[in-house]
CSV table of C-alpha atoms in Angstrom, one decimal:
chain,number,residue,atom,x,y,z
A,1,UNK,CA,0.0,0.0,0.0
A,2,UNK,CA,2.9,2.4,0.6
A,3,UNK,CA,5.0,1.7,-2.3
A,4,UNK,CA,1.6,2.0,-4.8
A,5,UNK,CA,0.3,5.3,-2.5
A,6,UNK,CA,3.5,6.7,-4.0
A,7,UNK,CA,3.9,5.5,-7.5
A,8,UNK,CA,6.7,3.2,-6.7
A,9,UNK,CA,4.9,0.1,-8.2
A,10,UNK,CA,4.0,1.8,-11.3
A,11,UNK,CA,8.0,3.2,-11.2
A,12,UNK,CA,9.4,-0.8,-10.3
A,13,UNK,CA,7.3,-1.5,-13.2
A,14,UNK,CA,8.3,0.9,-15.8
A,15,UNK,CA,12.2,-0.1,-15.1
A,16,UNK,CA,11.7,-3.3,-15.5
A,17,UNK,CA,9.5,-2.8,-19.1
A,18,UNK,CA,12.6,-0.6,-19.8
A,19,UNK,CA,15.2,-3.3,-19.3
A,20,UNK,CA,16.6,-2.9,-15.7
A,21,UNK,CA,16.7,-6.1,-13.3
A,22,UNK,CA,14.3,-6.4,-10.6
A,23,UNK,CA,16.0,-7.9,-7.2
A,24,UNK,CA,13.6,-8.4,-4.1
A,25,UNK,CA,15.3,-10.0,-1.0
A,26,UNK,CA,12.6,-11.4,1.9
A,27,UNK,CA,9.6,-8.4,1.7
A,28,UNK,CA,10.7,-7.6,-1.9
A,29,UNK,CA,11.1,-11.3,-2.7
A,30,UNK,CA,6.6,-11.6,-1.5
A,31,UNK,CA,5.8,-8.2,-2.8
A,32,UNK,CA,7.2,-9.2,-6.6
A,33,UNK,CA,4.3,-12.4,-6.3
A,34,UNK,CA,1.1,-12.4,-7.2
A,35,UNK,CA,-0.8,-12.8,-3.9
A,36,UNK,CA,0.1,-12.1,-0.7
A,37,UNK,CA,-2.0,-13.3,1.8
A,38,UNK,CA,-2.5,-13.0,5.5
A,39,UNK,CA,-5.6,-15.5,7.0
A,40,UNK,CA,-4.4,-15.2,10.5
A,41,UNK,CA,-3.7,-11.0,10.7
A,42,UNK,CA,-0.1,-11.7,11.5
A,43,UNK,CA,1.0,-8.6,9.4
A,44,UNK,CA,-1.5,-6.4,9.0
A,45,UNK,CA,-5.7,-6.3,8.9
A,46,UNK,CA,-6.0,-7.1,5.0
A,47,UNK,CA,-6.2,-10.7,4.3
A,48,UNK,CA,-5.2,-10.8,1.2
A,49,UNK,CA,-3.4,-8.0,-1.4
A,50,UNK,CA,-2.3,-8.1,-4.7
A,51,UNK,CA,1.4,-8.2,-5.6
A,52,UNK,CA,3.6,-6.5,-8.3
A,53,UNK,CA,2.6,-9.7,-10.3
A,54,UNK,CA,6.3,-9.3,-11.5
A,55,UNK,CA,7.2,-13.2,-10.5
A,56,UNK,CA,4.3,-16.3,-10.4
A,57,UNK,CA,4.6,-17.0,-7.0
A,58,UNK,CA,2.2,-16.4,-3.8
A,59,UNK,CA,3.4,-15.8,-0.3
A,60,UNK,CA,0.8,-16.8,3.1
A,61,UNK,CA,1.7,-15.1,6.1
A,62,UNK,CA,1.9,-18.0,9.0
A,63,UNK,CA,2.2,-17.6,13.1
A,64,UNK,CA,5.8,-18.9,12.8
A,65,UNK,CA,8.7,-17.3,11.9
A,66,UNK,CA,11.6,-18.6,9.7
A,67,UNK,CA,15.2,-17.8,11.3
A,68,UNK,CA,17.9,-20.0,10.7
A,69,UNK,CA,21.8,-19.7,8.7
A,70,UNK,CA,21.9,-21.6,5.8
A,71,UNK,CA,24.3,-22.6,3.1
A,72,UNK,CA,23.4,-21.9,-0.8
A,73,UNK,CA,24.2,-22.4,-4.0
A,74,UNK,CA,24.0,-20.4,-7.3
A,75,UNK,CA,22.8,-21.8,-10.8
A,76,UNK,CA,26.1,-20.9,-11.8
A,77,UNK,CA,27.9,-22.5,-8.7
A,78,UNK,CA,28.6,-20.0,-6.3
A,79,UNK,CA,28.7,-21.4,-2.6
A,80,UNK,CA,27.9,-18.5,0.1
A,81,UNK,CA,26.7,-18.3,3.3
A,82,UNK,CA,23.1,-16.8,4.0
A,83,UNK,CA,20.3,-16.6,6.8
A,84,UNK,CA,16.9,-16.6,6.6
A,85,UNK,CA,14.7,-14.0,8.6
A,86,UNK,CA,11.1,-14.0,7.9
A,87,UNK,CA,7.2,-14.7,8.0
A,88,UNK,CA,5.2,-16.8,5.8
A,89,UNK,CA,5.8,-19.4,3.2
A,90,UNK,CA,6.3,-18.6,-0.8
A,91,UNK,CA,4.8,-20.7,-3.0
A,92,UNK,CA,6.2,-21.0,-6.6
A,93,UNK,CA,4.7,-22.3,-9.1
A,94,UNK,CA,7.3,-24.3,-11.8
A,95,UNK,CA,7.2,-22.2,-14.7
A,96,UNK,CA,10.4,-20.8,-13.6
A,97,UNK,CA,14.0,-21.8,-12.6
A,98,UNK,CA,15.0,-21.5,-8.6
A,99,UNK,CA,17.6,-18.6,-8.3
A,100,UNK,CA,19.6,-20.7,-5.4
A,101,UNK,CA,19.9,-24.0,-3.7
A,102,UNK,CA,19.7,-24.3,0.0
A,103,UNK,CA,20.3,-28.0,1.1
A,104,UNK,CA,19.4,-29.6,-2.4
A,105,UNK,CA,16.3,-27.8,-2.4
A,106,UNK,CA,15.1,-25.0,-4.5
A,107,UNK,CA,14.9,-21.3,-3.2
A,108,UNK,CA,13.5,-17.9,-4.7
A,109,UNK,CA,12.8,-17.6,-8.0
A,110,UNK,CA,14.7,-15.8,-11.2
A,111,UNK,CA,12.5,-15.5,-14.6
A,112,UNK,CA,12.7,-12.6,-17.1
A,113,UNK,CA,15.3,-10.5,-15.4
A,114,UNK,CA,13.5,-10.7,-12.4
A,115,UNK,CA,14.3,-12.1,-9.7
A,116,UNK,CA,13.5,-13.0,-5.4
A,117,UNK,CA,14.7,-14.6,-2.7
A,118,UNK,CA,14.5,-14.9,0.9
A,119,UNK,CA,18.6,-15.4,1.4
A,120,UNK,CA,20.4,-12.0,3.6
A,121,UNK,CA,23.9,-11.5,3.4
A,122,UNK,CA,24.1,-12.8,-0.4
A,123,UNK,CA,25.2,-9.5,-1.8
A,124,UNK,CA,27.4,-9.3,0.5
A,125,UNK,CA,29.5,-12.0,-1.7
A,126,UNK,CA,30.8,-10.4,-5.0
A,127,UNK,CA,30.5,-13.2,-6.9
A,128,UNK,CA,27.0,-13.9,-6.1
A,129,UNK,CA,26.2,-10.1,-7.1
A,130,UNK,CA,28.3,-10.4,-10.3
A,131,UNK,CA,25.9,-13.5,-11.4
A,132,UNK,CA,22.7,-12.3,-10.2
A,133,UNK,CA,23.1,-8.5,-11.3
A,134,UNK,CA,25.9,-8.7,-13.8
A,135,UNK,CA,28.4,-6.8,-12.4
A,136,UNK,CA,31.3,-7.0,-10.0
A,137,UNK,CA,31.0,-4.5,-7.1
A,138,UNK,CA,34.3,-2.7,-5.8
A,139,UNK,CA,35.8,-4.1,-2.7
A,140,UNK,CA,34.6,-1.6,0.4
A,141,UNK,CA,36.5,-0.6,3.1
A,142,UNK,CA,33.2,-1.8,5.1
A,143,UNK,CA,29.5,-2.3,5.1
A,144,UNK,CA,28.9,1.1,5.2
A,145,UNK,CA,30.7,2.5,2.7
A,146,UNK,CA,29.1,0.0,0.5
A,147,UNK,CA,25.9,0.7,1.6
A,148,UNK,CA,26.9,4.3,0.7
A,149,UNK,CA,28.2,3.6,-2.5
A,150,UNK,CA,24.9,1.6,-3.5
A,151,UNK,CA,22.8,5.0,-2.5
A,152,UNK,CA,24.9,7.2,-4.6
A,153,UNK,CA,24.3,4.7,-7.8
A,154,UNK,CA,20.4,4.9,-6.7
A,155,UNK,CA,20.5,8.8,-6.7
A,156,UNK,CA,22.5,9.0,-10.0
A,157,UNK,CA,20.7,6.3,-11.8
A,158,UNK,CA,17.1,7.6,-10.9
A,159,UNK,CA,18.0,11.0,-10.0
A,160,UNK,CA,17.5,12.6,-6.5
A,161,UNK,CA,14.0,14.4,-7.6
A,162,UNK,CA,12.7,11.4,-8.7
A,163,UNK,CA,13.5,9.6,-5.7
A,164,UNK,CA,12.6,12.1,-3.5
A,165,UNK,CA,8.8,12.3,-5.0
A,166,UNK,CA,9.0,8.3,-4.8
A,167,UNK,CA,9.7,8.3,-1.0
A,168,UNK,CA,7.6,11.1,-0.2
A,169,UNK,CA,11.1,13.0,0.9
């Protein structure tokens, strides 16, 4: 509801018709589905809302909550260390290819330059961004400095007016 109250959807949406990669880790990973939906009220009063419809999958908010480190593995190979943090279960349907492996089973999705998971800590591996977004980042002095690095790519590639009217800044 916040992301359509201020165009983002339609914006995500445009980009993506335009060419650019959609990535959604955990929240971004349901909001790309179809469906999410929410029986029990565990996140919010609507029981069910409508997704970006960007990936064919469906999320259900449950009572319990996913925590746990894993180990995963890329299409292309890549080992890395993740962990899990979330509520509800994702449902994908088989029309499209996992994007990783955790414990021989598949996880996320990837289709169409799209693509979701619910794995933190992946981008944190450079190889694992260089196959999933097609380029290698810089080595960073620390987290910080990458997270600041990543906002000043954000700001030049959308362009701070158009970002600010997007979050309402």
């Amino acid at each position: 509801e916040w992301m359509r109250s201020r165009g983002l959807d339609r914006w995500l949406r445009i980009q993506h018709e335009k060419g650019a990669k959609v990535l959604g880790i955990c929240g971004g990973y349901q909001m790309l589905g179809e469906w999410i939906e929410d029986p029990h009220g565990v996140e919010s009063n609507r029981r069910c809302i409508e997704g970006l419809g960007l990936l064919p999958v469906t999320t259900v908010m449950t009572h319990e909550k996913t925590t746990e480190r894993v180990a995963a593995t890329t299409a292309n190979g890549v080992s890395f260390a993740a962990y899990e943090i979330h509520m509800g279960r994702t449902d994908r349907r088989a029309v499209a290819g996992p994007l990783t492996w955790v414990d021989g089973r598949p996880e996320g999705m990837r289709m169409d330059r799209v693509a979701g998971s619910y794995l933190h800590g992946a981008l944190e591996n450079p190889d694992v961004v260089e196959e999933w977004l097609g380029f290698r980042p810089e080595e960073a002095a620390s987290k910080e400095a990458s997270y600041d690095r990543l906002a000043d790519w954000l700001e030049e590639s959308a362009g701070a007016r158009v970002l600010e009217k997007l979050l309402g800044g």
